[in-house]
Amino acid sequence: MNRDERVVRELVSAYGRTYAEEAGIRLADTPQPLYRLLVLSLLLSARIRASVAVAAARALHEDRLDSPRRMAAADWQQRVDALGRGGYRRYDERTATQLGDGAELLDERWGGDLRRLHEEAHGDTGELKRLLQEEPGIGPAGADIFLREAQRVWPELGPYLDGKALSGAERLGLPKDPAKLTELAKDTEPAVLAAALVRAALDKGVAEDCLRRAS
């Protein structure tokens, strides 16, 4: 086993948990978990700690704001309160509005079902990313987060390793080529590899720990 293989092995072993898993989302190709992933992606894309975004996603779920219709039917203050309970206070008011508007758009245009958005893209990842950004609050970063995680149930997307994941690879001294990285990861799911690489990109301590373990 060469140096790069050891680094990837240690990275995945210690930090190979998707953000959906961390938020308690059992991802499946069904409307509710896909919607919860979209909400999580919106929350994670803000300049806020990932742990806070995950906590806010859990709080929204606890308040049963886990489908477009329930999110749209909730009043603005209810969404603000749930976000605040998760510690998501800096962006809570704007995000509460975006969640409501986005839920209404998703319900009206795609019947509340992100699988229909997926079908509309006809297998074109670029088009899928563009359609996701029609949702209020979902920009390029949010779309990347969604696609990194959604490749677990939409495998034709994979390996989806965006710029953030590749910056994690660079920090670890690994190749910045998705094909080479997935080869190094062997049987690891691309979504798991992507999440682990992102954790290394976001936290220098993660990278240092993996390099120490692999040495």
mmCIF file of N, CA and C in Angstrom, residues 2-99:
data_model
loop_
_atom_site.group_PDB
_atom_site.id
_atom_site.type_symbol
_atom_site.label_atom_id
_atom_site.label_comp_id
_atom_site.label_asym_id
_atom_site.label_seq_id
_atom_site.Cartn_x
_atom_site.Cartn_y
_atom_site.Cartn_z
ATOM 1 N N ASN A 2 0.688 2.115 -0.999
ATOM 2 C CA ASN A 2 1.523 3.305 -1.066
ATOM 3 C C ASN A 2 1.003 4.416 -0.153
ATOM 4 N N ARG A 3 1.736 5.504 -0.123
ATOM 5 C CA ARG A 3 1.417 6.610 0.798
ATOM 6 C C ARG A 3 0.016 7.169 0.564
ATOM 7 N N ASP A 4 -0.357 7.422 -0.686
ATOM 8 C CA ASP A 4 -1.666 7.999 -0.982
ATOM 9 C C ASP A 4 -2.792 7.053 -0.575
ATOM 10 N N GLU A 5 -2.609 5.786 -0.802
ATOM 11 C CA GLU A 5 -3.627 4.803 -0.405
ATOM 12 C C GLU A 5 -3.803 4.789 1.104
ATOM 13 N N ARG A 6 -2.696 4.908 1.833
ATOM 14 C CA ARG A 6 -2.782 4.928 3.296
ATOM 15 C C ARG A 6 -3.528 6.180 3.778
ATOM 16 N N VAL A 7 -3.234 7.315 3.154
ATOM 17 C CA VAL A 7 -3.893 8.571 3.553
ATOM 18 C C VAL A 7 -5.400 8.469 3.322
ATOM 19 N N VAL A 8 -5.808 7.979 2.165
ATOM 20 C CA VAL A 8 -7.236 7.857 1.861
ATOM 21 C C VAL A 8 -7.896 6.856 2.809
ATOM 22 N N ARG A 9 -7.203 5.767 3.078
ATOM 23 C CA ARG A 9 -7.762 4.772 4.002
ATOM 24 C C ARG A 9 -8.012 5.384 5.377
ATOM 25 N N GLU A 10 -7.039 6.119 5.890
ATOM 26 C CA GLU A 10 -7.195 6.740 7.218
ATOM 27 C C GLU A 10 -8.265 7.826 7.190
ATOM 28 N N LEU A 11 -8.318 8.581 6.115
ATOM 29 C CA LEU A 11 -9.327 9.636 5.991
ATOM 30 C C LEU A 11 -10.734 9.057 6.034
ATOM 31 N N VAL A 12 -10.976 8.059 5.214
ATOM 32 C CA VAL A 12 -12.309 7.462 5.139
ATOM 33 C C VAL A 12 -12.665 6.748 6.433
ATOM 34 N N SER A 13 -11.675 6.066 7.019
ATOM 35 C CA SER A 13 -11.923 5.333 8.264
ATOM 36 C C SER A 13 -12.336 6.265 9.397
ATOM 37 N N ALA A 14 -11.668 7.402 9.511
ATOM 38 C CA ALA A 14 -11.925 8.310 10.636
ATOM 39 C C ALA A 14 -13.001 9.346 10.346
ATOM 40 N N TYR A 15 -13.149 9.757 9.081
ATOM 41 C CA TYR A 15 -14.022 10.892 8.772
ATOM 42 C C TYR A 15 -15.007 10.617 7.638
ATOM 43 N N GLY A 16 -15.165 9.366 7.273
ATOM 44 C CA GLY A 16 -16.052 9.015 6.167
ATOM 45 C C GLY A 16 -17.509 8.913 6.546
ATOM 46 N N ARG A 17 -18.072 10.016 6.939
ATOM 47 C CA ARG A 17 -19.495 10.082 7.273
ATOM 48 C C ARG A 17 -20.115 11.214 6.475
ATOM 49 N N THR A 18 -21.165 10.924 5.739
ATOM 50 C CA THR A 18 -21.785 11.986 4.951
ATOM 51 C C THR A 18 -22.495 12.967 5.880
ATOM 52 N N TYR A 19 -22.722 14.167 5.369
ATOM 53 C CA TYR A 19 -23.424 15.177 6.167
ATOM 54 C C TYR A 19 -24.897 14.802 6.333
ATOM 55 N N ALA A 20 -25.457 14.104 5.355
ATOM 56 C CA ALA A 20 -26.830 13.626 5.504
ATOM 57 C C ALA A 20 -26.930 12.665 6.686
ATOM 58 N N GLU A 21 -25.983 11.752 6.792
ATOM 59 C CA GLU A 21 -25.967 10.823 7.927
ATOM 60 C C GLU A 21 -25.863 11.585 9.245
ATOM 61 N N GLU A 22 -24.997 12.581 9.277
ATOM 62 C CA GLU A 22 -24.807 13.369 10.496
ATOM 63 C C GLU A 22 -26.103 14.078 10.897
ATOM 64 N N ALA A 23 -26.882 14.477 9.908
ATOM 65 C CA ALA A 23 -28.148 15.170 10.172
ATOM 66 C C ALA A 23 -29.305 14.203 10.424
ATOM 67 N N GLY A 24 -29.020 12.906 10.418
ATOM 68 C CA GLY A 24 -30.063 11.919 10.679
ATOM 69 C C GLY A 24 -30.952 11.627 9.484
ATOM 70 N N ILE A 25 -30.464 11.916 8.278
ATOM 71 C CA ILE A 25 -31.246 11.678 7.061
ATOM 72 C C ILE A 25 -30.867 10.311 6.493
ATOM 73 N N ARG A 26 -31.839 9.419 6.414
ATOM 74 C CA ARG A 26 -31.612 8.134 5.753
ATOM 75 C C ARG A 26 -31.891 8.345 4.269
ATOM 76 N N LEU A 27 -30.856 8.665 3.550
ATOM 77 C CA LEU A 27 -31.030 9.077 2.166
ATOM 78 C C LEU A 27 -31.555 7.939 1.305
ATOM 79 N N ALA A 28 -32.577 8.254 0.536
ATOM 80 C CA ALA A 28 -33.185 7.313 -0.398
ATOM 81 C C ALA A 28 -33.748 8.121 -1.555
ATOM 82 N N ASP A 29 -34.014 7.434 -2.658
ATOM 83 C CA ASP A 29 -34.554 8.112 -3.835
ATOM 84 C C ASP A 29 -36.065 8.259 -3.703
ATOM 85 N N THR A 30 -36.453 8.967 -2.661
ATOM 86 C CA THR A 30 -37.857 9.231 -2.361
ATOM 87 C C THR A 30 -37.993 10.700 -1.966
ATOM 88 N N PRO A 31 -39.193 11.266 -2.063
ATOM 89 C CA PRO A 31 -39.333 12.720 -1.901
ATOM 90 C C PRO A 31 -38.848 13.296 -0.577
ATOM 91 N N GLN A 32 -39.237 12.701 0.557
ATOM 92 C CA GLN A 32 -38.911 13.348 1.823
ATOM 93 C C GLN A 32 -37.410 13.431 2.115
ATOM 94 N N PRO A 33 -36.654 12.323 2.040
ATOM 95 C CA PRO A 33 -35.217 12.469 2.322
ATOM 96 C C PRO A 33 -34.491 13.354 1.323
ATOM 97 N N LEU A 34 -34.914 13.354 0.066
ATOM 98 C CA LEU A 34 -34.284 14.244 -0.912
ATOM 99 C C LEU A 34 -34.564 15.702 -0.569
ATOM 100 N N TYR A 35 -35.783 15.985 -0.099
ATOM 101 C CA TYR A 35 -36.095 17.358 0.299
ATOM 102 C C TYR A 35 -35.285 17.756 1.533
ATOM 103 N N ARG A 36 -35.185 16.848 2.499
ATOM 104 C CA ARG A 36 -34.390 17.151 3.690
ATOM 105 C C ARG A 36 -32.934 17.403 3.312
ATOM 106 N N LEU A 37 -32.427 16.680 2.313
ATOM 107 C CA LEU A 37 -31.062 16.920 1.844
ATOM 108 C C LEU A 37 -30.946 18.298 1.199
ATOM 109 N N LEU A 38 -31.959 18.704 0.451
ATOM 110 C CA LEU A 38 -31.936 20.033 -0.159
ATOM 111 C C LEU A 38 -31.879 21.116 0.911
ATOM 112 N N VAL A 39 -32.685 20.969 1.955
ATOM 113 C CA VAL A 39 -32.685 21.931 3.058
ATOM 114 C C VAL A 39 -31.315 21.953 3.734
ATOM 115 N N LEU A 40 -30.771 20.770 3.994
ATOM 116 C CA LEU A 40 -29.445 20.695 4.613
ATOM 117 C C LEU A 40 -28.404 21.379 3.734
ATOM 118 N N SER A 41 -28.498 21.188 2.432
ATOM 119 C CA SER A 41 -27.534 21.797 1.507
ATOM 120 C C SER A 41 -27.609 23.314 1.557
ATOM 121 N N LEU A 42 -28.822 23.837 1.636
ATOM 122 C CA LEU A 42 -28.997 25.284 1.764
ATOM 123 C C LEU A 42 -28.332 25.775 3.054
ATOM 124 N N LEU A 43 -28.577 25.080 4.143
ATOM 125 C CA LEU A 43 -28.028 25.503 5.432
ATOM 126 C C LEU A 43 -26.505 25.414 5.453
ATOM 127 N N LEU A 44 -25.955 24.353 4.877
ATOM 128 C CA LEU A 44 -24.503 24.164 4.878
ATOM 129 C C LEU A 44 -23.780 25.167 3.983
ATOM 130 N N SER A 45 -24.489 25.723 3.010
ATOM 131 C CA SER A 45 -23.823 26.608 2.050
ATOM 132 C C SER A 45 -23.564 28.000 2.607
ATOM 133 N N ALA A 46 -24.156 28.328 3.749
ATOM 134 C CA ALA A 46 -23.894 29.627 4.368
ATOM 135 C C ALA A 46 -22.536 29.612 5.063
ATOM 136 N N ARG A 47 -22.010 30.781 5.358
ATOM 137 C CA ARG A 47 -20.719 30.873 6.045
ATOM 138 C C ARG A 47 -20.941 30.675 7.539
ATOM 139 N N ILE A 48 -21.150 29.415 7.871
ATOM 140 C CA ILE A 48 -21.450 29.048 9.249
ATOM 141 C C ILE A 48 -20.894 27.655 9.480
ATOM 142 N N ARG A 49 -20.591 27.313 10.718
ATOM 143 C CA ARG A 49 -20.017 25.990 10.994
ATOM 144 C C ARG A 49 -20.958 24.880 10.546
ATOM 145 N N ALA A 50 -20.377 23.835 9.984
ATOM 146 C CA ALA A 50 -21.184 22.710 9.500
ATOM 147 C C ALA A 50 -21.998 22.097 10.632
ATOM 148 N N SER A 51 -21.437 22.050 11.830
ATOM 149 C CA SER A 51 -22.150 21.450 12.968
ATOM 150 C C SER A 51 -23.422 22.233 13.289
ATOM 151 N N VAL A 52 -23.384 23.554 13.108
ATOM 152 C CA VAL A 52 -24.562 24.388 13.360
ATOM 153 C C VAL A 52 -25.619 24.132 12.286
ATOM 154 N N ALA A 53 -25.187 24.035 11.039
ATOM 155 C CA ALA A 53 -26.125 23.755 9.951
ATOM 156 C C ALA A 53 -26.806 22.407 10.153
ATOM 157 N N VAL A 54 -26.037 21.411 10.580
ATOM 158 C CA VAL A 54 -26.602 20.084 10.839
ATOM 159 C C VAL A 54 -27.603 20.145 11.986
ATOM 160 N N ALA A 55 -27.268 20.868 13.045
ATOM 161 C CA ALA A 55 -28.181 21.004 14.178
ATOM 162 C C ALA A 55 -29.472 21.701 13.767
ATOM 163 N N ALA A 56 -29.366 22.706 12.902
ATOM 164 C CA ALA A 56 -30.555 23.414 12.429
ATOM 165 C C ALA A 56 -31.426 22.503 11.570
ATOM 166 N N ALA A 57 -30.794 21.675 10.737
ATOM 167 C CA ALA A 57 -31.554 20.731 9.924
ATOM 168 C C ALA A 57 -32.307 19.741 10.812
ATOM 169 N N ARG A 58 -31.670 19.303 11.865
ATOM 170 C CA ARG A 58 -32.333 18.384 12.808
ATOM 171 C C ARG A 58 -33.510 19.081 13.503
ATOM 172 N N ALA A 59 -33.321 20.345 13.872
ATOM 173 C CA ALA A 59 -34.389 21.080 14.548
ATOM 174 C C ALA A 59 -35.599 21.260 13.635
ATOM 175 N N LEU A 60 -35.373 21.535 12.367
ATOM 176 C CA LEU A 60 -36.480 21.655 11.408
ATOM 177 C C LEU A 60 -37.227 20.325 11.290
ATOM 178 N N HIS A 61 -36.477 19.230 11.277
ATOM 179 C CA HIS A 61 -37.109 17.907 11.201
ATOM 180 C C HIS A 61 -37.932 17.623 12.458
ATOM 181 N N GLU A 62 -37.390 17.993 13.612
ATOM 182 C CA GLU A 62 -38.114 17.790 14.871
ATOM 183 C C GLU A 62 -39.445 18.537 14.883
ATOM 184 N N ASP A 63 -39.490 19.674 14.197
ATOM 185 C CA ASP A 63 -40.730 20.447 14.082
ATOM 186 C C ASP A 63 -41.578 19.997 12.895
ATOM 187 N N ARG A 64 -41.195 18.871 12.289
ATOM 188 C CA ARG A 64 -41.906 18.265 11.161
ATOM 189 C C ARG A 64 -41.935 19.165 9.931
ATOM 190 N N LEU A 65 -40.934 20.006 9.816
ATOM 191 C CA LEU A 65 -40.794 20.836 8.614
ATOM 192 C C LEU A 65 -39.887 20.088 7.641
ATOM 193 N N ASP A 66 -40.360 18.916 7.228
ATOM 194 C CA ASP A 66 -39.524 18.006 6.458
ATOM 195 C C ASP A 66 -40.138 17.615 5.112
ATOM 196 N N SER A 67 -41.086 18.419 4.656
ATOM 197 C CA SER A 67 -41.636 18.254 3.311
ATOM 198 C C SER A 67 -41.953 19.648 2.783
ATOM 199 N N PRO A 68 -41.965 19.824 1.467
ATOM 200 C CA PRO A 68 -42.245 21.160 0.934
ATOM 201 C C PRO A 68 -43.589 21.711 1.408
ATOM 202 N N ARG A 69 -44.614 20.879 1.465
ATOM 203 C CA ARG A 69 -45.930 21.378 1.870
ATOM 204 C C ARG A 69 -45.944 21.812 3.322
ATOM 205 N N ARG A 70 -45.301 21.042 4.184
ATOM 206 C CA ARG A 70 -45.259 21.440 5.601
ATOM 207 C C ARG A 70 -44.407 22.689 5.785
ATOM 208 N N MET A 71 -43.304 22.775 5.051
ATOM 209 C CA MET A 71 -42.441 23.953 5.165
ATOM 210 C C MET A 71 -43.189 25.198 4.688
ATOM 211 N N ALA A 72 -43.898 25.078 3.582
ATOM 212 C CA ALA A 72 -44.622 26.233 3.044
ATOM 213 C C ALA A 72 -45.798 26.618 3.926
ATOM 214 N N ALA A 73 -46.425 25.615 4.560
ATOM 215 C CA ALA A 73 -47.597 25.873 5.396
ATOM 216 C C ALA A 73 -47.227 26.497 6.737
ATOM 217 N N ALA A 74 -45.990 26.249 7.192
ATOM 218 C CA ALA A 74 -45.548 26.819 8.472
ATOM 219 C C ALA A 74 -45.423 28.327 8.334
ATOM 220 N N ASP A 75 -45.660 29.031 9.431
ATOM 221 C CA ASP A 75 -45.468 30.475 9.337
ATOM 222 C C ASP A 75 -43.984 30.810 9.483
ATOM 223 N N TRP A 76 -43.645 32.007 9.071
ATOM 224 C CA TRP A 76 -42.245 32.438 9.038
ATOM 225 C C TRP A 76 -41.601 32.321 10.410
ATOM 226 N N GLN A 77 -42.333 32.710 11.462
ATOM 227 C CA GLN A 77 -41.768 32.694 12.808
ATOM 228 C C GLN A 77 -41.464 31.266 13.252
ATOM 229 N N GLN A 78 -42.283 30.322 12.852
ATOM 230 C CA GLN A 78 -42.021 28.933 13.217
ATOM 231 C C GLN A 78 -40.699 28.457 12.613
ATOM 232 N N ARG A 79 -40.449 28.854 11.373
ATOM 233 C CA ARG A 79 -39.182 28.473 10.740
ATOM 234 C C ARG A 79 -38.008 29.171 11.429
ATOM 235 N N VAL A 80 -38.174 30.450 11.757
ATOM 236 C CA VAL A 80 -37.118 31.188 12.461
ATOM 237 C C VAL A 80 -36.815 30.531 13.806
ATOM 238 N N ASP A 81 -37.849 30.154 14.527
ATOM 239 C CA ASP A 81 -37.657 29.552 15.852
ATOM 240 C C ASP A 81 -36.909 28.229 15.768
ATOM 241 N N ALA A 82 -37.254 27.416 14.786
ATOM 242 C CA ALA A 82 -36.574 26.124 14.625
ATOM 243 C C ALA A 82 -35.102 26.337 14.289
ATOM 244 N N LEU A 83 -34.830 27.264 13.383
ATOM 245 C CA LEU A 83 -33.443 27.559 13.024
ATOM 246 C C LEU A 83 -32.668 28.077 14.231
ATOM 247 N N GLY A 84 -33.304 28.941 15.009
ATOM 248 C CA GLY A 84 -32.653 29.490 16.187
ATOM 249 C C GLY A 84 -32.346 28.417 17.220
ATOM 250 N N ARG A 85 -33.250 27.464 17.361
ATOM 251 C CA ARG A 85 -33.030 26.380 18.313
ATOM 252 C C ARG A 85 -31.824 25.535 17.910
ATOM 253 N N GLY A 86 -31.563 25.479 16.613
ATOM 254 C CA GLY A 86 -30.387 24.769 16.132
ATOM 255 C C GLY A 86 -29.125 25.608 16.163
ATOM 256 N N GLY A 87 -29.237 26.849 16.633
ATOM 257 C CA GLY A 87 -28.076 27.722 16.709
ATOM 258 C C GLY A 87 -27.812 28.513 15.446
ATOM 259 N N TYR A 88 -28.751 28.450 14.492
ATOM 260 C CA TYR A 88 -28.558 29.082 13.187
ATOM 261 C C TYR A 88 -29.124 30.495 13.235
ATOM 262 N N ARG A 89 -28.505 31.352 14.039
ATOM 263 C CA ARG A 89 -29.121 32.655 14.321
ATOM 264 C C ARG A 89 -28.657 33.774 13.395
ATOM 265 N N ARG A 90 -27.472 33.680 12.889
ATOM 266 C CA ARG A 90 -26.946 34.795 12.086
ATOM 267 C C ARG A 90 -27.742 34.982 10.795
ATOM 268 N N TYR A 91 -28.218 33.882 10.229
ATOM 269 C CA TYR A 91 -28.913 33.943 8.943
ATOM 270 C C TYR A 91 -30.368 33.489 9.057
ATOM 271 N N ASP A 92 -30.892 33.413 10.282
ATOM 272 C CA ASP A 92 -32.180 32.750 10.470
ATOM 273 C C ASP A 92 -33.344 33.435 9.742
ATOM 274 N N GLU A 93 -33.404 34.758 9.775
ATOM 275 C CA GLU A 93 -34.550 35.444 9.170
ATOM 276 C C GLU A 93 -34.559 35.303 7.648
ATOM 277 N N ARG A 94 -33.403 35.544 7.028
ATOM 278 C CA ARG A 94 -33.324 35.404 5.574
ATOM 279 C C ARG A 94 -33.564 33.955 5.160
ATOM 280 N N THR A 95 -32.966 33.029 5.893
ATOM 281 C CA THR A 95 -33.096 31.612 5.550
ATOM 282 C C THR A 95 -34.525 31.130 5.725
ATOM 283 N N ALA A 96 -35.220 31.620 6.743
ATOM 284 C CA ALA A 96 -36.620 31.238 6.937
ATOM 285 C C ALA A 96 -37.460 31.643 5.732
ATOM 286 N N THR A 97 -37.177 32.817 5.187
ATOM 287 C CA THR A 97 -37.891 33.272 3.986
ATOM 288 C C THR A 97 -37.544 32.394 2.792
ATOM 289 N N GLN A 98 -36.257 32.105 2.619
ATOM 290 C CA GLN A 98 -35.827 31.271 1.492
ATOM 291 C C GLN A 98 -36.443 29.875 1.562
ATOM 292 N N LEU A 99 -36.514 29.316 2.755
ATOM 293 C CA LEU A 99 -37.097 27.980 2.912
ATOM 294 C C LEU A 99 -38.572 27.978 2.521
#
